[in-house]
Coordinates of C-alpha atoms in Angstrom, one line a residue:
M1292 CA -26.5 -12.6 19.1
N1293 CA -26.6 -12.1 15.3
L1294 CA -23.9 -9.6 14.3
G1295 CA -26.5 -8.1 11.9
S1296 CA -28.6 -7.0 14.9
I1297 CA -26.3 -4.0 15.2
A1298 CA -28.6 -2.1 12.8
R1299 CA -31.8 -3.1 14.6
D1300 CA -30.5 -2.3 18.0
G1301 CA -29.2 1.1 16.9
A1302 CA -32.6 2.0 15.6
K1303 CA -34.2 1.1 19.0
R1304 CA -31.7 3.2 21.0
F1305 CA -31.3 6.4 18.8
P1306 CA -33.4 6.2 15.6
E1307 CA -32.9 9.7 14.5
R1308 CA -29.2 9.9 15.0
E1309 CA -26.9 9.8 11.9
A1310 CA -25.5 6.3 11.4
V1311 CA -23.7 6.6 8.0
R1312 CA -22.7 9.5 5.9
L1313 CA -21.2 9.8 2.5
G1314 CA -21.0 13.3 1.1
T1315 CA -24.5 14.7 1.3
R1316 CA -26.1 11.3 1.6
V1317 CA -27.1 10.4 5.2
L1318 CA -28.7 7.3 6.8
S1319 CA -30.1 7.6 10.2
Y1320 CA -30.1 4.5 12.5
A1321 CA -33.8 4.1 11.7
D1322 CA -33.0 4.2 7.9
L1323 CA -30.1 1.7 8.3
D1324 CA -32.4 -0.7 10.1
E1325 CA -35.3 -0.4 7.6
Q1326 CA -33.1 -0.7 4.5
T1327 CA -31.1 -3.6 5.8
A1328 CA -34.4 -5.4 6.7
R1329 CA -35.7 -4.8 3.1
F1330 CA -32.4 -5.9 1.6
A1331 CA -32.5 -9.1 3.7
A1332 CA -36.0 -9.8 2.4
L1333 CA -34.8 -9.2 -1.1
L1334 CA -32.0 -11.7 -0.7
R1335 CA -34.4 -14.2 0.7
E1336 CA -36.7 -13.6 -2.3
R1337 CA -33.7 -14.3 -4.6
G1338 CA -33.3 -17.7 -3.0
M1339 CA -30.7 -17.1 -0.3
R1340 CA -30.9 -19.6 2.5
P1341 CA -29.5 -19.4 6.1
G1342 CA -25.8 -20.5 5.9
D1343 CA -25.4 -19.5 2.3
R1344 CA -22.2 -17.5 1.5
V1345 CA -22.6 -14.2 -0.3
G1346 CA -19.7 -12.4 -1.9
V1347 CA -19.5 -8.6 -1.2
M1348 CA -17.3 -6.6 -3.6
L1349 CA -18.1 -3.0 -2.7
P1350 CA -16.0 0.0 -1.9
N1351 CA -16.6 2.4 1.0
V1352 CA -20.1 3.4 0.0
V1353 CA -23.4 3.3 1.9
E1354 CA -24.3 0.1 0.2
F1355 CA -21.5 -1.8 2.0
P1356 CA -23.1 -1.7 5.5
L1357 CA -26.5 -2.2 3.9
A1358 CA -25.4 -5.4 2.2
Y1359 CA -23.3 -6.6 5.1
Y1360 CA -26.0 -6.4 7.8
A1361 CA -28.7 -7.6 5.3
I1362 CA -26.8 -10.8 4.6
L1363 CA -26.3 -11.4 8.3
R1364 CA -29.9 -10.6 9.2
A1365 CA -31.1 -13.2 6.6
G1366 CA -28.8 -15.8 8.2
G1367 CA -26.1 -15.7 5.5
I1368 CA -22.3 -15.5 5.7
V1369 CA -20.5 -12.5 4.3
V1370 CA -17.5 -13.0 2.1
P1371 CA -15.9 -9.6 1.8
M1372 CA -13.7 -9.1 -1.4
N1373 CA -11.3 -6.4 -2.5
V1374 CA -12.9 -4.3 -5.2
L1375 CA -9.6 -4.4 -7.2
L1376 CA -9.6 -8.2 -7.6
K1377 CA -9.4 -9.5 -11.1
R1378 CA -11.4 -12.3 -12.8
R1379 CA -9.2 -15.2 -11.8
E1380 CA -9.1 -14.1 -8.1
I1381 CA -12.8 -13.4 -8.0
G1382 CA -13.5 -16.9 -9.4
F1383 CA -11.2 -18.5 -6.8
Y1384 CA -12.9 -16.7 -3.8
L1385 CA -16.4 -17.6 -5.0
R1386 CA -15.5 -21.3 -5.8
D1387 CA -13.5 -21.7 -2.6
S1388 CA -16.2 -20.2 -0.3
G1389 CA -19.0 -21.9 -2.2
A1390 CA -20.7 -18.5 -2.6
E1391 CA -23.4 -18.7 -5.3
V1392 CA -24.2 -14.9 -5.2
L1393 CA -21.9 -11.9 -5.7
L1394 CA -23.0 -8.4 -4.8
A1395 CA -20.6 -6.2 -6.8
W1396 CA -20.3 -2.4 -7.3
H1397 CA -21.4 -1.4 -10.8
G1398 CA -18.1 0.3 -11.5
F1399 CA -16.3 -3.1 -11.2
E1400 CA -18.9 -5.1 -13.0
A1401 CA -16.8 -6.4 -15.9
E1402 CA -14.3 -8.3 -13.8
A1403 CA -16.9 -9.3 -11.3
R1404 CA -19.2 -10.7 -14.0
A1405 CA -16.4 -12.7 -15.6
G1406 CA -15.3 -14.1 -12.3
A1407 CA -18.9 -15.0 -11.3
E1408 CA -19.4 -16.8 -14.6
D1409 CA -16.2 -18.8 -14.1
A1410 CA -17.5 -19.9 -10.6
R1411 CA -21.1 -20.3 -11.9
A1412 CA -22.3 -17.8 -9.4
E1413 CA -25.1 -15.2 -9.8
L1414 CA -23.9 -11.6 -10.1
I1415 CA -26.1 -8.8 -8.7
P1416 CA -24.7 -5.4 -9.8
V1417 CA -25.1 -2.8 -7.1
E1418 CA -26.0 0.7 -8.3
P1419 CA -27.5 3.1 -5.7
A1420 CA -30.6 4.2 -7.7
D1421 CA -31.4 0.7 -8.9
L1422 CA -31.0 -0.8 -5.5
A1423 CA -33.2 1.9 -3.9
D1424 CA -36.0 1.1 -6.4
S1425 CA -35.6 -2.7 -5.7
L1426 CA -35.7 -2.2 -1.9
A1427 CA -38.8 0.1 -2.1
G1428 CA -40.9 -2.7 -3.6
V1429 CA -40.0 -5.3 -0.9
P1430 CA -41.6 -5.5 2.6
P1431 CA -38.9 -5.5 5.3
M1432 CA -37.9 -8.8 6.9
A1433 CA -39.7 -8.7 10.3
D1434 CA -37.1 -10.6 12.3
V1435 CA -33.4 -11.2 12.5
A1436 CA -32.3 -14.8 11.8
E1437 CA -31.5 -16.9 14.8
V1438 CA -27.9 -18.0 14.8
G1439 CA -25.5 -19.7 17.3
D1440 CA -22.8 -17.6 18.9
D1441 CA -20.2 -19.9 17.2
D1442 CA -21.9 -19.9 13.8
T1443 CA -19.8 -18.3 11.0
A1444 CA -20.6 -14.7 10.2
V1445 CA -17.8 -13.7 8.0
I1446 CA -15.2 -15.6 5.9
L1447 CA -12.3 -13.3 5.5
Y1448 CA -9.6 -14.3 3.1
T1449 CA -6.0 -13.8 4.2
S1450 CA -3.4 -12.2 1.9
G1451 CA -2.0 -15.5 0.8
T1452 CA 1.7 -14.5 1.3
T1453 CA 2.6 -18.2 1.7
G1454 CA 0.3 -19.6 -1.1
K1455 CA -3.3 -19.4 -2.0
P1456 CA -5.5 -17.3 0.3
K1457 CA -7.2 -19.0 3.1
G1458 CA -10.6 -18.1 4.4
A1459 CA -10.7 -17.3 8.2
E1460 CA -14.0 -18.2 9.7
L1461 CA -15.0 -15.4 12.1
T1462 CA -18.1 -16.1 14.2
H1463 CA -20.9 -13.8 15.3
R1464 CA -19.5 -13.8 18.8
S1465 CA -15.9 -13.1 17.8
V1466 CA -16.6 -10.1 15.6
L1467 CA -19.4 -8.6 17.8
R1468 CA -17.5 -9.0 21.1
N1469 CA -14.3 -7.7 19.5
S1470 CA -16.2 -4.6 18.2
E1471 CA -17.8 -3.9 21.6
V1472 CA -14.7 -4.4 23.6
V1473 CA -12.6 -2.2 21.3
A1474 CA -15.3 0.6 21.4
M1475 CA -15.8 0.5 25.2
T1476 CA -12.4 -0.2 26.6
A1477 CA -9.8 0.8 24.0
T1478 CA -10.8 3.6 21.6
D1479 CA -13.3 5.4 23.9
V1480 CA -16.0 5.7 21.2
R1481 CA -19.0 7.4 22.6
E1482 CA -22.6 8.1 21.4
G1483 CA -22.4 11.1 19.1
D1484 CA -18.7 10.7 18.1
V1485 CA -17.8 11.0 14.4
I1486 CA -15.5 8.3 13.0
L1487 CA -13.7 8.6 9.6
G1488 CA -14.1 5.4 7.6
A1489 CA -11.1 5.7 5.3
L1490 CA -9.9 2.1 5.8
P1491 CA -11.5 -0.3 3.3
L1492 CA -14.5 -1.9 4.8
F1493 CA -13.7 -5.2 3.1
H1494 CA -10.6 -5.3 5.3
I1495 CA -11.1 -6.6 8.9
F1496 CA -9.5 -3.4 10.5
G1497 CA -12.0 -1.1 8.8
Q1498 CA -14.8 -3.6 9.2
T1499 CA -14.6 -4.3 12.9
V1500 CA -12.9 -1.2 14.4
G1501 CA -14.3 1.2 11.9
M1502 CA -17.8 0.1 11.0
N1503 CA -19.0 -2.4 13.6
A1504 CA -17.5 -0.8 16.7
S1505 CA -18.7 2.7 15.6
L1506 CA -22.3 1.6 14.9
A1507 CA -22.5 -0.6 18.0
A1508 CA -21.6 2.4 20.1
G1509 CA -24.0 4.9 18.5
A1510 CA -21.4 7.0 16.6
T1511 CA -21.6 8.4 13.1
L1512 CA -19.4 6.7 10.4
V1513 CA -18.3 9.1 7.7
L1514 CA -17.2 7.1 4.6
L1515 CA -14.3 8.0 2.4
P1516 CA -14.3 5.8 -0.8
K1517 CA -10.6 6.3 -1.3
F1518 CA -7.8 7.6 1.0
D1519 CA -6.3 10.8 -0.1
P1520 CA -4.4 13.1 2.3
E1521 CA -6.1 16.3 1.2
A1522 CA -9.6 14.8 1.0
T1523 CA -9.1 13.2 4.5
L1524 CA -8.0 16.5 6.0
A1525 CA -11.0 18.3 4.4
A1526 CA -13.3 15.6 5.7
I1527 CA -12.0 15.9 9.2
E1528 CA -12.6 19.6 9.2
A1529 CA -16.0 19.5 7.5
N1530 CA -17.4 16.7 9.7
R1531 CA -15.7 17.6 12.9
M1532 CA -14.2 14.1 13.2
T1533 CA -13.4 12.8 16.7
H1534 CA -11.7 9.6 15.6
F1535 CA -9.4 8.6 12.7
Y1536 CA -8.2 5.0 12.1
G1537 CA -5.5 4.1 9.6
V1538 CA -2.3 2.2 8.8
P1539 CA 1.1 3.9 9.4
T1540 CA 1.5 5.0 5.8
M1541 CA -1.8 7.0 6.1
F1542 CA -0.5 8.8 9.2
G1543 CA 2.8 9.6 7.4
A1544 CA 0.9 10.9 4.4
L1545 CA -1.2 13.3 6.6
L1546 CA 1.8 14.4 8.7
H1547 CA 3.9 15.3 5.6
Y1548 CA 1.1 16.8 3.5
P1549 CA 2.1 20.3 2.4
G1550 CA -0.3 22.9 3.8
R1551 CA -2.0 20.6 6.3
E1552 CA -2.0 23.5 8.7
R1553 CA -4.8 25.1 6.6
Y1554 CA -7.3 22.6 7.9
D1555 CA -9.0 22.7 11.3
T1556 CA -8.4 19.2 12.8
S1557 CA -8.8 20.3 16.4
T1558 CA -11.8 18.0 17.0
L1559 CA -9.6 14.9 16.6
R1560 CA -9.5 13.1 20.0
I1561 CA -8.4 9.6 19.3
C1562 CA -6.4 8.1 16.4
V1563 CA -5.7 4.4 16.1
T1564 CA -3.0 2.7 14.0
G1565 CA -2.6 -0.9 13.1
G1566 CA -2.0 -3.3 10.2
A1567 CA 1.8 -2.7 10.4
S1568 CA 4.3 -1.4 12.9
M1569 CA 4.1 2.4 13.4
P1570 CA 7.6 4.1 13.3
V1571 CA 8.0 5.9 16.6
E1572 CA 9.1 9.1 14.9
V1573 CA 5.9 9.2 12.9
L1574 CA 3.8 8.5 16.0
H1575 CA 5.4 11.3 18.0
G1576 CA 5.3 13.7 15.0
F1577 CA 1.6 13.1 14.4
E1578 CA 0.7 13.7 18.0
R1579 CA 2.6 16.9 18.1
A1580 CA 1.1 18.1 14.8
F1581 CA -2.5 17.2 15.4
S1582 CA -2.7 17.4 19.2
C1583 CA -4.5 14.1 19.6
E1584 CA -3.8 10.7 21.2
V1585 CA -2.4 8.0 18.9
L1586 CA -3.1 4.5 20.0
E1587 CA -1.1 1.7 18.4
G1588 CA -2.7 -1.8 18.4
Y1589 CA -2.1 -5.2 17.0
G1590 CA -4.3 -7.8 15.4
L1591 CA -4.8 -10.2 12.5
S1592 CA -7.6 -11.3 10.2
E1593 CA -7.8 -14.5 12.2
T1594 CA -8.4 -12.6 15.5
S1595 CA -11.4 -10.5 14.4
P1596 CA -8.8 -8.5 14.4
V1597 CA -7.8 -6.8 17.7
V1598 CA -5.5 -8.7 20.1
T1599 CA -3.7 -5.9 22.0
T1600 CA -3.8 -2.1 22.1
N1601 CA -2.7 0.9 23.9
H1602 CA -5.8 2.1 25.7
A1603 CA -7.2 5.7 25.6
G1604 CA -6.7 7.5 28.9
R1605 CA -4.1 5.0 30.2
E1606 CA -0.3 4.8 30.0
R1607 CA 0.9 4.4 26.5
R1608 CA 4.4 3.2 25.5
A1609 CA 5.8 4.3 22.2
G1610 CA 6.8 1.3 20.1
S1611 CA 4.5 -1.0 22.0
V1612 CA 1.2 -2.4 20.7
G1613 CA -0.1 -2.2 24.3
T1614 CA -1.8 -4.8 26.4
P1615 CA -4.3 -7.6 25.6
I1616 CA -7.9 -6.5 25.3
D1617 CA -10.5 -7.8 27.8
G1618 CA -11.1 -11.5 27.5
V1619 CA -8.0 -12.3 25.4
E1620 CA -4.8 -14.0 26.6
V1621 CA -1.5 -13.4 24.8
R1622 CA 1.9 -15.2 25.3
V1623 CA 5.4 -15.2 23.8
V1624 CA 6.6 -18.7 23.3
D1625 CA 9.7 -20.5 22.0
D1626 CA 9.8 -23.1 19.2
G1627 CA 8.5 -25.7 21.7
D1628 CA 5.5 -23.6 22.6
Q1629 CA 6.9 -22.9 26.1
P1630 CA 6.3 -19.4 27.5
L1631 CA 9.3 -17.1 27.5
P1632 CA 10.2 -14.6 30.2
A1633 CA 9.8 -10.8 29.7
G1634 CA 12.4 -9.4 27.3
E1635 CA 13.0 -12.6 25.3
V1636 CA 11.8 -12.7 21.7
G1637 CA 9.5 -15.5 20.5
E1638 CA 6.3 -16.2 18.6
I1639 CA 3.1 -14.5 19.8
V1640 CA 0.2 -16.8 20.5
V1641 CA -3.4 -15.8 21.3
R1642 CA -6.3 -17.4 23.0
G1643 CA -9.8 -15.9 23.6
H1644 CA -13.1 -14.9 22.1
N1645 CA -11.5 -13.1 19.2
V1646 CA -9.9 -16.2 17.6
M1647 CA -11.3 -17.6 14.4
K1648 CA -13.2 -20.9 14.3
G1649 CA -10.6 -22.1 11.8
Y1650 CA -9.7 -21.9 8.1
W1651 CA -12.7 -22.6 5.8
R1652 CA -12.5 -26.2 4.6
R1653 CA -8.8 -26.5 5.5
P1654 CA -8.6 -28.7 8.6
E1655 CA -4.8 -29.3 8.2
A1656 CA -4.0 -25.6 8.0
T1657 CA -6.3 -25.0 11.0
A1658 CA -4.5 -27.7 13.0
R1659 CA -1.1 -26.1 12.2
A1660 CA -2.3 -22.6 13.3
I1661 CA -4.3 -23.5 16.4
R1662 CA -2.3 -25.8 18.6
G1663 CA -3.2 -26.6 22.2
G1664 CA -6.0 -24.0 22.1
W1665 CA -3.6 -21.2 21.1
F1666 CA -3.6 -19.5 17.7
H1667 CA 0.0 -19.1 16.5
T1668 CA 0.3 -15.8 14.8
G1669 CA 3.7 -16.2 13.0
D1670 CA 4.7 -12.8 14.5
L1671 CA 7.8 -12.4 16.7
G1672 CA 7.5 -10.3 19.8
R1673 CA 8.4 -9.7 23.4
T1674 CA 6.9 -8.3 26.5
D1675 CA 8.3 -5.9 29.2
Q1676 CA 8.0 -6.4 32.9
D1677 CA 4.6 -4.6 33.0
G1678 CA 2.9 -6.8 30.3
Y1679 CA 3.2 -4.4 27.4
F1680 CA 3.8 -6.2 24.1
Y1681 CA 6.2 -5.2 21.4
I1682 CA 6.1 -6.6 17.8
V1683 CA 9.6 -7.4 16.6
D1684 CA 8.7 -8.7 13.1
R1685 CA 7.0 -11.3 11.1
K1686 CA 8.6 -14.7 11.7
K1687 CA 8.9 -15.1 7.9
E1688 CA 10.5 -11.7 7.5
L1689 CA 13.3 -12.4 9.9
I1690 CA 16.7 -11.9 8.2
I1691 CA 19.5 -14.3 9.3
R1692 CA 22.8 -12.7 8.3
G1693 CA 25.9 -14.8 9.0
G1694 CA 24.0 -16.7 11.8
Y1695 CA 22.8 -13.5 13.5
N1696 CA 19.1 -12.6 13.6
V1697 CA 18.2 -9.2 12.2
Y1698 CA 14.7 -7.8 12.7
P1699 CA 13.8 -5.5 9.8
R1700 CA 11.6 -3.3 12.0
E1701 CA 14.6 -2.4 14.2
V1702 CA 16.5 -1.2 11.2
E1703 CA 13.5 0.6 9.8
E1704 CA 13.0 2.6 13.0
V1705 CA 16.5 4.1 12.6
L1706 CA 15.8 4.9 8.9
Y1707 CA 12.6 6.7 9.8
E1708 CA 14.6 8.9 12.2
H1709 CA 16.6 10.3 9.3
P1710 CA 15.1 13.8 8.5
Q1711 CA 15.3 13.3 4.7
I1712 CA 13.7 9.9 4.6
R1713 CA 9.9 9.6 4.3
E1714 CA 9.4 5.8 4.0
A1715 CA 11.6 2.8 4.1
A1716 CA 11.4 -1.0 4.0
V1717 CA 14.1 -3.5 4.9
I1718 CA 14.2 -6.9 3.4
G1719 CA 16.6 -9.9 3.2
I1720 CA 18.5 -10.4 -0.1
P1721 CA 20.0 -13.8 -0.9
D1722 CA 23.7 -13.7 -0.5
E1723 CA 26.3 -16.5 -1.1
Q1724 CA 28.6 -15.4 1.6
W1725 CA 26.2 -14.4 4.4
G1726 CA 23.1 -16.4 3.5
E1727 CA 21.1 -13.1 3.5
E1728 CA 22.2 -9.6 3.1
I1729 CA 20.3 -6.6 4.5
G1730 CA 18.7 -4.4 1.9
A1731 CA 16.8 -1.1 2.3
A1732 CA 14.4 0.4 -0.2
V1733 CA 14.1 4.1 0.6
V1734 CA 11.6 6.9 -0.3
L1735 CA 12.9 10.4 0.3
H1736 CA 10.9 13.5 1.0
E1737 CA 10.1 15.6 -2.0
G1738 CA 13.1 17.6 -3.2
E1739 CA 15.7 15.8 -1.0
R1740 CA 18.8 14.0 -2.2
L1741 CA 20.9 11.4 -0.5
E1742 CA 23.6 8.9 -1.5
A1743 CA 23.2 5.3 -0.7
K1744 CA 26.4 5.3 1.3
E1745 CA 25.1 8.2 3.5
V1746 CA 22.0 6.1 4.4
S1747 CA 24.1 3.0 5.2
S1748 CA 26.5 5.1 7.3
Y1749 CA 23.7 6.8 9.2
V1750 CA 22.3 3.4 10.3
K1751 CA 25.7 1.9 11.0
E1752 CA 26.4 4.7 13.5
R1753 CA 23.3 3.8 15.5
I1754 CA 22.9 0.0 15.7
A1755 CA 25.2 -3.0 15.8
A1756 CA 27.5 -3.4 12.8
Y1757 CA 25.9 -6.7 11.6
K1758 CA 22.5 -5.0 11.3
Y1759 CA 23.0 -2.0 9.0
P1760 CA 22.0 -2.2 5.3
R1761 CA 24.8 -2.9 2.9
I1762 CA 22.5 -2.6 -0.1
V1763 CA 20.4 0.6 -0.4
W1764 CA 18.4 1.8 -3.3
F1765 CA 15.9 4.7 -3.8
V1766 CA 12.3 4.4 -5.2
D1767 CA 9.6 6.9 -5.8
E1768 CA 7.1 4.8 -3.8
L1769 CA 6.8 1.5 -2.1
P1770 CA 4.3 -1.1 -3.2
K1771 CA 1.2 -1.0 -0.9
G1772 CA -2.0 -3.1 -0.4
P1773 CA -5.5 -1.7 -0.3
T1774 CA -5.1 -0.4 3.3
G1775 CA -1.8 1.3 2.5
K1776 CA 0.2 -1.4 4.2
I1777 CA 3.7 -1.8 2.6
L1778 CA 3.9 -5.1 0.7
K1779 CA 7.5 -6.3 1.2
R1780 CA 6.9 -9.4 -0.9
E1781 CA 6.5 -7.2 -3.9
I1782 CA 9.7 -5.2 -3.4
E1783 CA 12.3 -5.8 -6.0
W1784 CA 15.9 -4.7 -5.7
P1785 CA 17.5 -3.4 -8.9
D1786 CA 20.5 -5.1 -10.5
S1787 CA 22.4 -1.9 -10.1
A1788 CA 22.1 -2.1 -6.3
A1789 CA 25.6 -2.9 -5.2
R1790 CA 27.3 -3.8 -1.9
L1791 CA 28.2 -0.5 -0.2
A1792 CA 30.9 -1.8 2.1
E1793 CA 33.6 -4.4 2.1
P1794 CA 33.4 -6.9 5.0
S1795 CA 34.6 -5.4 8.2
R1796 CA 36.8 -7.2 10.7
Q1797 CA 33.6 -7.8 12.7
D1798 CA 31.9 -9.2 9.6
L1799 CA 34.8 -11.6 9.0
A1800 CA 34.9 -12.7 12.6
T1801 CA 31.1 -13.3 12.5
R1802 CA 31.6 -15.4 9.3
D1803 CA 34.4 -17.4 10.9
R1804 CA 32.4 -18.1 14.0
T1805 CA 29.4 -19.2 12.0
A1806 CA 31.6 -21.5 9.9
D1807 CA 33.0 -23.0 13.2
L1808 CA 29.5 -23.6 14.5
R1809 CA 28.5 -25.3 11.3
G1810 CA 31.6 -27.4 11.2
E1811 CA 32.7 -25.9 7.9
R1812 CA 36.3 -25.1 9.0

């Protein structure tokens, strides 16, 4: 089935129901169907052929779902792009994907036009009034293009933390099945529910779990162009939201927003967090404050995205990302790809309908990522005896201090328990003596004061001595991506950040043991 048929099928089932809302602007399911059919016809008139890639550089506005489903209905492939990209990045995405057309929001036209020119692609500025006039003069496309289940629907570029971004090829089946399974078995989205679309739709979390799953289930998607705690609380009250989806920093911002009690959020039933590990203290605090169920899940761009989740109405385990969704297998394996028993830490690998076809035009990268039929995530995790999964950390973020593995998330969980700390990120800092030293960048609640030694001592009292941060510094805010996810690769430690403790006896013993193992003594 063509992923773009979501709009057509919704119109058949509940034509008059609200599909998308932004402020006072509302599209019913019948409106969504008609306008995407006209948009698809317009693209065909402009020369788009089945299989063509089309860049979409739009914020959370009504025009995003219109463009998205129109491209798919016409048989094209959507290439979602962050609206904050600059000329060089835009040019790379267009050239790499081979997209010859870019649909870009008029507010970002300057950078988009420059990038399109560099890639010799056509720019189509998207402005609501102009687009409405153009669509009015085009007869709607009568059909939905026939595609194979395994044909590419979306090329979603990864963040590129290890080099240039790679385009994950997501198929019509992988995205549609992921959307339907999540809505039916995980988030309990029902006809008539109201979902807040605060996550960027160009990101796979907002795209699949927010937009596609909501519209496939007959819910109303209320768009918020930019996340802001006060605007979000006001939107929940005004629209009587039943579902809120976000990354952990969004939950923290809502929980700690001064005066949140003024807003009526009693209609919230289900909240879903993903994109990064949710500190247990934030999860429990949010549930107490908002009297709703918070479900933590796990996924990646390459898996459409959902792999595991805690399910609505079933047992949830704080700190766990739940169990695999229907039709998906998950394992924890060692470096030889052999399955590990419950409790042991290894790499998480995935097999199922949600896994990408591969990286666009990168067969070698695809072969490295998908081995023996299993997608290797690069994430470290473990399971318990009941099959619940726990993410320990990114494989590449593992800190090895004096020969001992330190998982940043474990240290961050302790930091988040401190009543004066609002946010924290733990990273490895190169160190001549230990290989890596543990550093912590800390954001305090407004008006609070702490000394670095106090933070270090607080953690030292609660976990093994080799794990606590010896280097602590305070920042006003942590660098974040478009979804609000903390970007550890952009964290810099100041030259003034000094070691807070001399090596302890245990430290020296660890160093000596490590030297013995390496044959250095």
